mmCIF file of C-alpha atoms in Angstrom:
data_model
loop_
_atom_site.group_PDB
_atom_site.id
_atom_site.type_symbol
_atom_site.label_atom_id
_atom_site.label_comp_id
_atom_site.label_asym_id
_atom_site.label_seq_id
_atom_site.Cartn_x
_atom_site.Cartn_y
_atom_site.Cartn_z
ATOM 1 C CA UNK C 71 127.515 -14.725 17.009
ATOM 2 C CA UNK C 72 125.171 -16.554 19.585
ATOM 3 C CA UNK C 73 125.902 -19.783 20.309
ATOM 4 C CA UNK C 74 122.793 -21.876 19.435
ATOM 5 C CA UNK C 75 120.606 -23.472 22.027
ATOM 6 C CA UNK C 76 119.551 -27.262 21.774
ATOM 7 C CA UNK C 77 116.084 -27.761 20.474
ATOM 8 C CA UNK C 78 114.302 -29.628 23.531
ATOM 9 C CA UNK C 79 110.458 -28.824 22.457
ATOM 10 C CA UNK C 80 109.341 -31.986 20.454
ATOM 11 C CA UNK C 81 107.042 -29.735 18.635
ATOM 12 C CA UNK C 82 109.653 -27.595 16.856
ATOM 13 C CA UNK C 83 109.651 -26.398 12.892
ATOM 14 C CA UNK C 84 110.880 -29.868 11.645
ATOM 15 C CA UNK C 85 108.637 -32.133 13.703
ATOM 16 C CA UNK C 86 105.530 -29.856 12.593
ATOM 17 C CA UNK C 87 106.355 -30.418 8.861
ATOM 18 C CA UNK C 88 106.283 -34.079 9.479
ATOM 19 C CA UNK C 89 102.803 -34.126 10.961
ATOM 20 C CA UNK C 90 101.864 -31.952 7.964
ATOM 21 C CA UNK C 91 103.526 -34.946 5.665
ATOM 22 C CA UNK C 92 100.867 -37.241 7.822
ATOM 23 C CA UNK C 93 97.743 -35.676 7.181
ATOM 24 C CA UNK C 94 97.827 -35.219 3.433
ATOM 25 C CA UNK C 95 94.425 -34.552 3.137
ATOM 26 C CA UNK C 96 94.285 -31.384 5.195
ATOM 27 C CA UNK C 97 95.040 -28.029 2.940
ATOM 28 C CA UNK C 98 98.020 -26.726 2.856
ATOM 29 C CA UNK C 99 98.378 -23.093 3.336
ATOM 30 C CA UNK C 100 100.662 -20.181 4.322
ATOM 31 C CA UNK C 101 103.395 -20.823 6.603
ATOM 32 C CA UNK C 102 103.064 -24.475 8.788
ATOM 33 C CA UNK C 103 98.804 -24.207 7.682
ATOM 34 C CA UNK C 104 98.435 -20.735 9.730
ATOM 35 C CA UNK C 105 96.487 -19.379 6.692
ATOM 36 C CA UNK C 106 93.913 -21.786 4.528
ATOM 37 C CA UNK C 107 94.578 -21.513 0.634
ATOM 38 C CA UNK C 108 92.055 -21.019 -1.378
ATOM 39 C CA UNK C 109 91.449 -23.887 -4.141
ATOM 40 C CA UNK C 110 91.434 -22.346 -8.083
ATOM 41 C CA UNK C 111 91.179 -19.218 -6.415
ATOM 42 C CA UNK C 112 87.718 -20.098 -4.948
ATOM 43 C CA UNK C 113 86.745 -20.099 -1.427
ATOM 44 C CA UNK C 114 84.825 -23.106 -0.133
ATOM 45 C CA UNK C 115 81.220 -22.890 1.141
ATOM 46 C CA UNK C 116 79.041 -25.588 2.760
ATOM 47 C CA UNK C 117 75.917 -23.453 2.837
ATOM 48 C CA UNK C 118 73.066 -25.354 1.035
ATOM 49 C CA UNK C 119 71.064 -21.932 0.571
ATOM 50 C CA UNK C 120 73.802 -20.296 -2.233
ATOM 51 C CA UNK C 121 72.905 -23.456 -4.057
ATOM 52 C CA UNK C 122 68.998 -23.149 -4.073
ATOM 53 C CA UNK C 123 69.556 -19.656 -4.710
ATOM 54 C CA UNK C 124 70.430 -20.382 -8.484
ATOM 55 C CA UNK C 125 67.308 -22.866 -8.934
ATOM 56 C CA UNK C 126 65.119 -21.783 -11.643
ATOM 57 C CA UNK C 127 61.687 -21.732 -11.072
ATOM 58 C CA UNK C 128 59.012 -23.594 -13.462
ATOM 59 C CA UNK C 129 57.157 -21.417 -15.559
ATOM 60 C CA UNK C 130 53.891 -22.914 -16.463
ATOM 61 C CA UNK C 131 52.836 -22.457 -19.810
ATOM 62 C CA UNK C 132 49.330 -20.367 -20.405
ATOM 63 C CA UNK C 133 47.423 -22.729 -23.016
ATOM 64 C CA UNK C 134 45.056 -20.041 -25.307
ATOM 65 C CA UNK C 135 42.688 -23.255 -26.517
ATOM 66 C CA UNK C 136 42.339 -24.491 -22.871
ATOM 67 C CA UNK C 137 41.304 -20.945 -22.275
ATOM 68 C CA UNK C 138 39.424 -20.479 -24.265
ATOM 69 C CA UNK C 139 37.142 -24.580 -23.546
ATOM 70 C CA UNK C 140 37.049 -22.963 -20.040
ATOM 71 C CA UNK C 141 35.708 -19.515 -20.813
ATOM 72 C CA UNK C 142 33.022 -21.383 -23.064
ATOM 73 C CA UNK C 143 31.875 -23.741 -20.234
ATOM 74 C CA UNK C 144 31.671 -20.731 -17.834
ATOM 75 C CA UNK C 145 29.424 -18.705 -20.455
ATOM 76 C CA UNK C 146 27.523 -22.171 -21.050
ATOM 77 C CA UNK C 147 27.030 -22.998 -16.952
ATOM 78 C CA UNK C 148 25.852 -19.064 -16.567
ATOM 79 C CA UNK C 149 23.660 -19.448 -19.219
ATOM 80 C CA UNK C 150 21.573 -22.263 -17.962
ATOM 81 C CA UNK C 151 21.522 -21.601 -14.246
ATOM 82 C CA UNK C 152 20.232 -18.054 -15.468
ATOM 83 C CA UNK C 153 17.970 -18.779 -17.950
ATOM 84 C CA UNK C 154 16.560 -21.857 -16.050
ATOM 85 C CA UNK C 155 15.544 -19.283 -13.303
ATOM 86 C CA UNK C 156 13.231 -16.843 -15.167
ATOM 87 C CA UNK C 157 11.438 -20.038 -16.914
ATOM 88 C CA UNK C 158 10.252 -21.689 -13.885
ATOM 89 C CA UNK C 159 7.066 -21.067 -12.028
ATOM 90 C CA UNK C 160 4.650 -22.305 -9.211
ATOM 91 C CA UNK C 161 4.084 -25.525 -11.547
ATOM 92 C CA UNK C 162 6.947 -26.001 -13.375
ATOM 93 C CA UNK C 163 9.721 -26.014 -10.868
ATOM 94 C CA UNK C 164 10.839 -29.815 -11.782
ATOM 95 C CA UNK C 165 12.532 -28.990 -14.787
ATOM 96 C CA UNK C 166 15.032 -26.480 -13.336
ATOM 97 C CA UNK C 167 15.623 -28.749 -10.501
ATOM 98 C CA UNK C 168 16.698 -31.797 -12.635
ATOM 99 C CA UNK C 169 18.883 -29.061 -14.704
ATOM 100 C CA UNK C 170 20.590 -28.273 -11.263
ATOM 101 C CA UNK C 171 20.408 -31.524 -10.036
ATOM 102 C CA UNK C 172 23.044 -32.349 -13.142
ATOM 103 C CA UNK C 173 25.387 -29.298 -12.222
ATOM 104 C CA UNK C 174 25.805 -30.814 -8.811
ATOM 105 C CA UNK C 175 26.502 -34.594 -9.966
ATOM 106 C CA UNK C 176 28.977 -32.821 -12.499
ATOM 107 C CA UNK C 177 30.449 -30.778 -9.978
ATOM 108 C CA UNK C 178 30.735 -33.944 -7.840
ATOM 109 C CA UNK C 179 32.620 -35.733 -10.371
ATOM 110 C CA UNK C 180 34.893 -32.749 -10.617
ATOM 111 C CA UNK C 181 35.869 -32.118 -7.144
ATOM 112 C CA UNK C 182 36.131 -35.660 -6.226
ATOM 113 C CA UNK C 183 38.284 -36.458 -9.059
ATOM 114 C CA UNK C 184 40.431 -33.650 -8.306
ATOM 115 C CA UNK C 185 40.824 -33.949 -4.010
ATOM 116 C CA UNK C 186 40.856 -37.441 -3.899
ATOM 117 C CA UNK C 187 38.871 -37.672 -0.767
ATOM 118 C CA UNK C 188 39.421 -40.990 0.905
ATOM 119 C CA UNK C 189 36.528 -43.929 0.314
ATOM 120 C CA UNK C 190 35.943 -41.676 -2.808
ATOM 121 C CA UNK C 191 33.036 -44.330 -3.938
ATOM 122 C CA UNK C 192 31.476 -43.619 -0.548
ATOM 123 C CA UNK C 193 31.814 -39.744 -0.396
ATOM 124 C CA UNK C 194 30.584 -39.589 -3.539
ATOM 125 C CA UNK C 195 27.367 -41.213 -2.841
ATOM 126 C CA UNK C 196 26.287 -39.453 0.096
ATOM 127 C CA UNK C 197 27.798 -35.866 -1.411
ATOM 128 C CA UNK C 198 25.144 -36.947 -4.202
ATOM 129 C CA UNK C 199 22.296 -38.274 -1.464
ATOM 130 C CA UNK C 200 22.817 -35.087 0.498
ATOM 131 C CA UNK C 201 22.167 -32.759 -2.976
ATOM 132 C CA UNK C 202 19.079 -34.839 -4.294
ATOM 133 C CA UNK C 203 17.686 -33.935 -0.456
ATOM 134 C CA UNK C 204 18.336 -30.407 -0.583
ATOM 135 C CA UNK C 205 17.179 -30.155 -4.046
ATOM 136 C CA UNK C 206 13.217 -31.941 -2.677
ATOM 137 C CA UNK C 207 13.170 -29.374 0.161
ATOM 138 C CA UNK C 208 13.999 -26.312 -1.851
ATOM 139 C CA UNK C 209 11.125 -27.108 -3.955
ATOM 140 C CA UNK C 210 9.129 -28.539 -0.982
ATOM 141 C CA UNK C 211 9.425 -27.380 1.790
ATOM 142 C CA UNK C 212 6.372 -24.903 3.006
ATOM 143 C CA UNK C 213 7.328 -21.995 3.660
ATOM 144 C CA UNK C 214 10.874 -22.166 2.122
ATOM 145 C CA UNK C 215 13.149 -21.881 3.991
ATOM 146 C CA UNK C 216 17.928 -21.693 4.055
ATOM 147 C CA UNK C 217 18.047 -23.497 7.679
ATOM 148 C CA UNK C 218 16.352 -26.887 6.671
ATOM 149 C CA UNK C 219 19.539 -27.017 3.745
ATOM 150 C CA UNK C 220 21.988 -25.853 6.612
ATOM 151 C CA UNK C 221 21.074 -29.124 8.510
ATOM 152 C CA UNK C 222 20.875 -31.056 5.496
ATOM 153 C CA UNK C 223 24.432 -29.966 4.508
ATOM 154 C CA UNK C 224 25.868 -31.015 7.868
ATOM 155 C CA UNK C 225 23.839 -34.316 8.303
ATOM 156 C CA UNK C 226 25.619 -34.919 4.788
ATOM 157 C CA UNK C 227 28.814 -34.068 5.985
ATOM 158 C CA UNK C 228 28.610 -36.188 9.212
ATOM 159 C CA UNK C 229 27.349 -39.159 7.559
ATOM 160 C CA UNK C 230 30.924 -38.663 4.494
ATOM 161 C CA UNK C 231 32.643 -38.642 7.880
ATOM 162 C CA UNK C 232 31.307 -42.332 9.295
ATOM 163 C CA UNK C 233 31.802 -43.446 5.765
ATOM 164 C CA UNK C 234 35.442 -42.163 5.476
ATOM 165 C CA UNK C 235 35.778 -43.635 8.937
ATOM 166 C CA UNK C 236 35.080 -47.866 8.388
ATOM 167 C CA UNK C 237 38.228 -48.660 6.783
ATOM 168 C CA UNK C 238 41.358 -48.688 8.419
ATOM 169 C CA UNK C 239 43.501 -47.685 5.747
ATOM 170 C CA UNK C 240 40.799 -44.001 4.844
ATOM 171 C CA UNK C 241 41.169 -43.607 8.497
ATOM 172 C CA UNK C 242 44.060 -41.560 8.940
ATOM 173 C CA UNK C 243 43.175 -39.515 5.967
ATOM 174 C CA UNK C 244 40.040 -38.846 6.727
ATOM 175 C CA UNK C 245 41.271 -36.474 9.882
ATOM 176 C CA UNK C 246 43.579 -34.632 7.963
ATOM 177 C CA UNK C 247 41.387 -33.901 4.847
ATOM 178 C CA UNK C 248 37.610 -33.110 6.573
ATOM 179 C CA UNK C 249 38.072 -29.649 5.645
ATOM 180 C CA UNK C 250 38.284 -30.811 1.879
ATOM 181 C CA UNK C 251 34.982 -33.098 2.327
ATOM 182 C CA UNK C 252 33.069 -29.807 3.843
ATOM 183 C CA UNK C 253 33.969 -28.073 1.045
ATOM 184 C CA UNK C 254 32.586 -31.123 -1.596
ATOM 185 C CA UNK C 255 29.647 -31.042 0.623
ATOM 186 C CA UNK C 256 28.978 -27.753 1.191
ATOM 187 C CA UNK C 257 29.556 -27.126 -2.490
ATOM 188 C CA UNK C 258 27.243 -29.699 -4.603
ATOM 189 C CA UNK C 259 24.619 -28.751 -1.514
ATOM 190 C CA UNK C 260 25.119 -24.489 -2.419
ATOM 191 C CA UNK C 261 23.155 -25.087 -5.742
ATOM 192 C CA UNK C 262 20.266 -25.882 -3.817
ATOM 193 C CA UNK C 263 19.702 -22.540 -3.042
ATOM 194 C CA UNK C 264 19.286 -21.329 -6.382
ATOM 195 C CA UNK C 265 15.574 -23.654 -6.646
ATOM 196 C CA UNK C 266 15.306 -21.592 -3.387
ATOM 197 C CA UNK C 267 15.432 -18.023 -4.298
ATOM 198 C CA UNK C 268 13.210 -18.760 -7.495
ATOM 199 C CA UNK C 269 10.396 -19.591 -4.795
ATOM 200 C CA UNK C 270 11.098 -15.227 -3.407
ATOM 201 C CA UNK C 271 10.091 -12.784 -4.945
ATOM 202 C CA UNK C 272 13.295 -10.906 -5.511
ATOM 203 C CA UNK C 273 14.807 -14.291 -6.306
ATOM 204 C CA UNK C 274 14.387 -14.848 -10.262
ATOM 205 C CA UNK C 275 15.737 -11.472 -10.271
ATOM 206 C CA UNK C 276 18.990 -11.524 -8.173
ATOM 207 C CA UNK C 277 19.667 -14.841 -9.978
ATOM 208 C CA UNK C 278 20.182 -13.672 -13.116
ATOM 209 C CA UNK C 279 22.126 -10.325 -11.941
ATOM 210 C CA UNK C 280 24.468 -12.242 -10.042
ATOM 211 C CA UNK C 281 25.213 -15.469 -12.719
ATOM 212 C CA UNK C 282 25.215 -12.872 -15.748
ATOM 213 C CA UNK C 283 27.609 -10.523 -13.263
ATOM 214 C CA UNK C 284 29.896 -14.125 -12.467
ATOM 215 C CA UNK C 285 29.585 -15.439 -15.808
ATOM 216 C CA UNK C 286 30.421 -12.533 -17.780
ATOM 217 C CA UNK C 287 33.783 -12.180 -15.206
ATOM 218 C CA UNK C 288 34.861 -15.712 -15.969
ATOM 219 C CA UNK C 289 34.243 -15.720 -19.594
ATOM 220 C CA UNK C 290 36.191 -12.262 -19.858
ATOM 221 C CA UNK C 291 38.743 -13.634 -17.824
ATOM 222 C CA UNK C 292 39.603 -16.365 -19.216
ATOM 223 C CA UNK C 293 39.274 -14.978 -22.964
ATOM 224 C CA UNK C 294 41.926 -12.443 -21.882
ATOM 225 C CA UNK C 295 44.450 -15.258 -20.427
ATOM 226 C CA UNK C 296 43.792 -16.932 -24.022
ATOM 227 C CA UNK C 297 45.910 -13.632 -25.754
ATOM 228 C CA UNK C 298 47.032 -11.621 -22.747
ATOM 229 C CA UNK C 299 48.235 -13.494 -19.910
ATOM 230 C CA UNK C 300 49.789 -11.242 -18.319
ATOM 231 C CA UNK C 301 51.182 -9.692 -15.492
ATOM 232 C CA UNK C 302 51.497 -13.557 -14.671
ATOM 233 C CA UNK C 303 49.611 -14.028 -10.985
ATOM 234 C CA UNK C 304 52.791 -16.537 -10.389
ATOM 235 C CA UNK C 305 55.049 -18.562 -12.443
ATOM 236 C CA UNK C 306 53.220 -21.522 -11.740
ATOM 237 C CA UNK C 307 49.840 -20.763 -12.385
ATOM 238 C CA UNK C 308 49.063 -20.150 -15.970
ATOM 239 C CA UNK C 309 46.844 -16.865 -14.815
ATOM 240 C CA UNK C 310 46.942 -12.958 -15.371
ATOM 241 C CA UNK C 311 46.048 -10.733 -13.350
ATOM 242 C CA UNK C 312 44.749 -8.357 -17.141
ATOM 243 C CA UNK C 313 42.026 -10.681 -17.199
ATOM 244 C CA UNK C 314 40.947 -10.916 -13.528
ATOM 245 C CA UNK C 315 40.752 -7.573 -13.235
ATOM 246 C CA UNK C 316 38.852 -6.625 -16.645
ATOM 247 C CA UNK C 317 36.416 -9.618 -15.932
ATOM 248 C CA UNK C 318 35.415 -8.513 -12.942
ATOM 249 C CA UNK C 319 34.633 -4.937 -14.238
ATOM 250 C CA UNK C 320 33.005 -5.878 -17.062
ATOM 251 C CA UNK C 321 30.841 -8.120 -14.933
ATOM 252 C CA UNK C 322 29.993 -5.276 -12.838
ATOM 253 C CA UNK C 323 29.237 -3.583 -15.773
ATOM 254 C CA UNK C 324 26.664 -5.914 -17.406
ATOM 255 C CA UNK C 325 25.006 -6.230 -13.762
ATOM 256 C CA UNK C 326 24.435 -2.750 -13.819
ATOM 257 C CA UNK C 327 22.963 -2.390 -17.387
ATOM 258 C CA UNK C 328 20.627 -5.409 -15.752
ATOM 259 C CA UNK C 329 19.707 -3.697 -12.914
ATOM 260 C CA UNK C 330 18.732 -1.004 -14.535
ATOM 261 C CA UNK C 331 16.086 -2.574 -17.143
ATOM 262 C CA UNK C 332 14.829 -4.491 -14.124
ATOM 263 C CA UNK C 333 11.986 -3.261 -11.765
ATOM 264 C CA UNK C 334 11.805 -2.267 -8.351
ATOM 265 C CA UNK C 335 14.122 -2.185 -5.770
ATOM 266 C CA UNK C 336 16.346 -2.414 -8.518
ATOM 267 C CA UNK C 337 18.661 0.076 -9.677
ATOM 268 C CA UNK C 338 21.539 0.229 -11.554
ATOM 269 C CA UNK C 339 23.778 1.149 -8.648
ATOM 270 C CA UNK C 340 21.922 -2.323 -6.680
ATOM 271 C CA UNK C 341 22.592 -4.266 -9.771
ATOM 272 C CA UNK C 342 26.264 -3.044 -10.118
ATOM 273 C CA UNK C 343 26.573 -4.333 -6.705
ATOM 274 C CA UNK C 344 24.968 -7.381 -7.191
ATOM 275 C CA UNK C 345 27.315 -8.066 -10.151
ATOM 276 C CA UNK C 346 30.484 -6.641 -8.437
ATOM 277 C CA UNK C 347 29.879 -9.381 -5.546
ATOM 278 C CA UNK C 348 29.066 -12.484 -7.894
ATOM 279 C CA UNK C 349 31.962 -11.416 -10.492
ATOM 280 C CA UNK C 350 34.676 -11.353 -7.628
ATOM 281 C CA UNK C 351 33.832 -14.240 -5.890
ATOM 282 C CA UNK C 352 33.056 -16.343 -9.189
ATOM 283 C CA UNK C 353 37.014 -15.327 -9.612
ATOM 284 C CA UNK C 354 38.150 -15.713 -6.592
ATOM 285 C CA UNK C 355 37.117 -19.485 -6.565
ATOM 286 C CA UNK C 356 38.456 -20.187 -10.086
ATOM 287 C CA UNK C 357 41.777 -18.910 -8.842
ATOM 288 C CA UNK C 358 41.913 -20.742 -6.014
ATOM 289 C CA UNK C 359 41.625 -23.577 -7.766
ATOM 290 C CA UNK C 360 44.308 -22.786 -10.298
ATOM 291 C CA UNK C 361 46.888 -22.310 -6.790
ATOM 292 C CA UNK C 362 45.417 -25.112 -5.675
ATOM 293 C CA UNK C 363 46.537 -27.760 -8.427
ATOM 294 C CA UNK C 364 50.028 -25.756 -8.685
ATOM 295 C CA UNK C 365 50.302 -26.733 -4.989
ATOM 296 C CA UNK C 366 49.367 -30.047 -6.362
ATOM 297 C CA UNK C 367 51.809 -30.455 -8.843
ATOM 298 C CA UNK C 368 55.035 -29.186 -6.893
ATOM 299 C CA UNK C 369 54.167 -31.787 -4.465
ATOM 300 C CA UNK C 370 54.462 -34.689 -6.574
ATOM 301 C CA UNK C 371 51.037 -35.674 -6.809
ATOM 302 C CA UNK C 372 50.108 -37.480 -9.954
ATOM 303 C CA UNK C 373 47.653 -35.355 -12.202
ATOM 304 C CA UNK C 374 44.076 -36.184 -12.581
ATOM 305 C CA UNK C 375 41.578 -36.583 -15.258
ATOM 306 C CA UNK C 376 42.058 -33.247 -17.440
ATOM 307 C CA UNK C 377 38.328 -32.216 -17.679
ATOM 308 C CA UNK C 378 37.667 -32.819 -14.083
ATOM 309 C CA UNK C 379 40.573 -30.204 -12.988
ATOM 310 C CA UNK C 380 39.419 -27.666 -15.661
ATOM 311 C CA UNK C 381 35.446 -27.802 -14.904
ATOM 312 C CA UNK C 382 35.910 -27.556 -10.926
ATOM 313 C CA UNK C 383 37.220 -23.903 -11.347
ATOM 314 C CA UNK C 384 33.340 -22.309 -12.568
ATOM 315 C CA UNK C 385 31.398 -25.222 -11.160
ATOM 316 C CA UNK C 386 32.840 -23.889 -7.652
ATOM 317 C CA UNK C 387 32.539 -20.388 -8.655
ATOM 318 C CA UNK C 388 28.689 -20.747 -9.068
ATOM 319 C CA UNK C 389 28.214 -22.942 -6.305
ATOM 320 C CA UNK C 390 29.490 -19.308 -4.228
ATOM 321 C CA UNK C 391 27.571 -16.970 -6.095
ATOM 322 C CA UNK C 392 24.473 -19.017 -5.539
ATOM 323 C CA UNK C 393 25.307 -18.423 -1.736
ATOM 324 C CA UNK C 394 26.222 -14.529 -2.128
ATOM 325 C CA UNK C 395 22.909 -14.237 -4.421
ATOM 326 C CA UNK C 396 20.911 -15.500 -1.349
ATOM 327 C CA UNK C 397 22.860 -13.168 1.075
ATOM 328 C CA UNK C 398 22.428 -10.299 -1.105
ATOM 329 C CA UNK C 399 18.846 -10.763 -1.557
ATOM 330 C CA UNK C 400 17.859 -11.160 2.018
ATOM 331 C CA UNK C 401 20.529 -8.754 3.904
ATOM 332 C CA UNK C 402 20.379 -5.374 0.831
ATOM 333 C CA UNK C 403 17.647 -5.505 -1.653
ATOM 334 C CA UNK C 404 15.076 -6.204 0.895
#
């Protein structure tokens, strides 16, 4: 009816289906690719977050024997550090000394082991100088006194510094992980204070409160984990939160009972106190711990000696409790 009309645009219907013909990897779709076509009825998608969405997450496996070595090591440690206590006197302080003296090479060995501090041979050595130091002038020193083992603590950790600090290749480690030596330090140096409090005269007494409170939490604790591990804490650390929480009441419990057989100022409301204190941060510690060699594991590092990341959980739980014991002794008893 119309007459047609020549066709001058290069970019007509005809010339558009040949540039499709040229570009055969681009999808085809609707009329002349105005509409993309979905592939087996799936739409495409480049976002890298819908594929970690469907990553399963590790579930670490609760081990009841393991549990069960680590609740017997915690009743063991609580055992001698409170016994030790109430058998020494003005003249027979040596004996609980060298007992402690043993905990803090042990709990050396441990933490080093585990943290990998850099010129470990070094740290070691001076962590174990620094502890045999403290240890002479908790027994020596006239009148005792906590700020002599304050400076002995840091002079420690300075000196692990200049040692980390001669090689080249420790170096660079050594400034990213001096928060991890003050904690080695700081830790084989708390059990000093226990040979301290024995020379008070509250001190016998809050000592065994506070290690019966800590290592009746732990030993509960752990038990519990060995047939109840759950509500799981997280799926990579082989904790529940069942025995945490019972531990630490039952520890609060037995602190109590203690506090109230024992004599002035104690009471049973002091002792629960006491016990409440030691249990939750003898807990605290061992779960830190736990987080800390998940954290270990999803980055890749390569696991250490078994028995050295077992023992560091209660050997750093009593190295607190000695320090809470002291604070307790001096800042609400007295």
């Amino acid at each position: 009816m119309f007459p047609s009309m020549p066709q001058d645009d290069p970019w007509d219907a005809e010339a558009s289906q040949q540039v499709a013909r040229m570009n055969p990897g681009r999808p085809k779709a609707g009329f002349y690719g105005a509409v993309p076509e979905e592939e087996d009825g799936h739409p495409a998608s480049d976002d890298p977050e819908d594929e970690e969405e469907f990553e399963e997450i590790e579930v670490v496996p609760v081990r009841p024997k393991l549990s069960i070595a680590i609740a017997g090591f915690s009743a063991l440690l609580a055992i001698a550090v409170a016994v030790g206590a109430q058998t020494t006197g003005p003249g027979a302080r040596l004996s609980y000394a060298i007992v402690l003296f043993g905990v803090q090479l042990l709990a050396l060995l441990a933490w080093t082991m585990a943290l990998h501090p850099p010129a470990a041979g070094a740290t070691a050595a001076l962590v174990a100088v620094t502890a045999l130091v403290a240890d002479y002038l908790a027994v020596t020193g006239t009148p005792p006194k906590f700020l002599p083992l304050v400076w002995v603590a840091l002079g420690g950790f300075v000196a692990v510094l200049i040692g980390q600090v001669i090689r080249a290749d420790d170096r660079h480690r050594a400034k990213d992980v001096w928060r991890t030596t003050l904690l080695i330090v700081l830790g084989a140096a708390a059990y000093a204070i226990l040979l301290l409090l024995t020379r008070q005269p509250l001190g016998a007494q809050a000592i065994l409160v506070c290690c019966t409170g800590a290592g009746v939490a732990l030993l509960v604790a752990r038990l519990t984990d060995a047939v109840f591990p759950k509500p799981r804490i997280a799926a990579q650390v082989p904790r529940g939160a069942a025995g945490i929480v019972l531990g630490a009441m039952l520890g609060t419990l037995v602190s109590a009972m203690l506090g109230s057989y024992l004599v002035l100022p104690f009471t049973p409301a002091k002792g629960a106190v006491l016990g409440l204190v030691a249990a939750v941060a003898a807990n605290l510690v061992d779960l830190a711990v736990n987080f800390g060699e998940a954290g270990r594991r999803l980055a890749g590092q390569a696991p250490t000696f078994w028995l050295a990341r077992h023992m560091q959980g209660p050997l750093g739980g009593f190295a607190l409790t000695a320090a809470a014991a002291y604070a307790l002794t001096h800042w609400y008893l007295t």
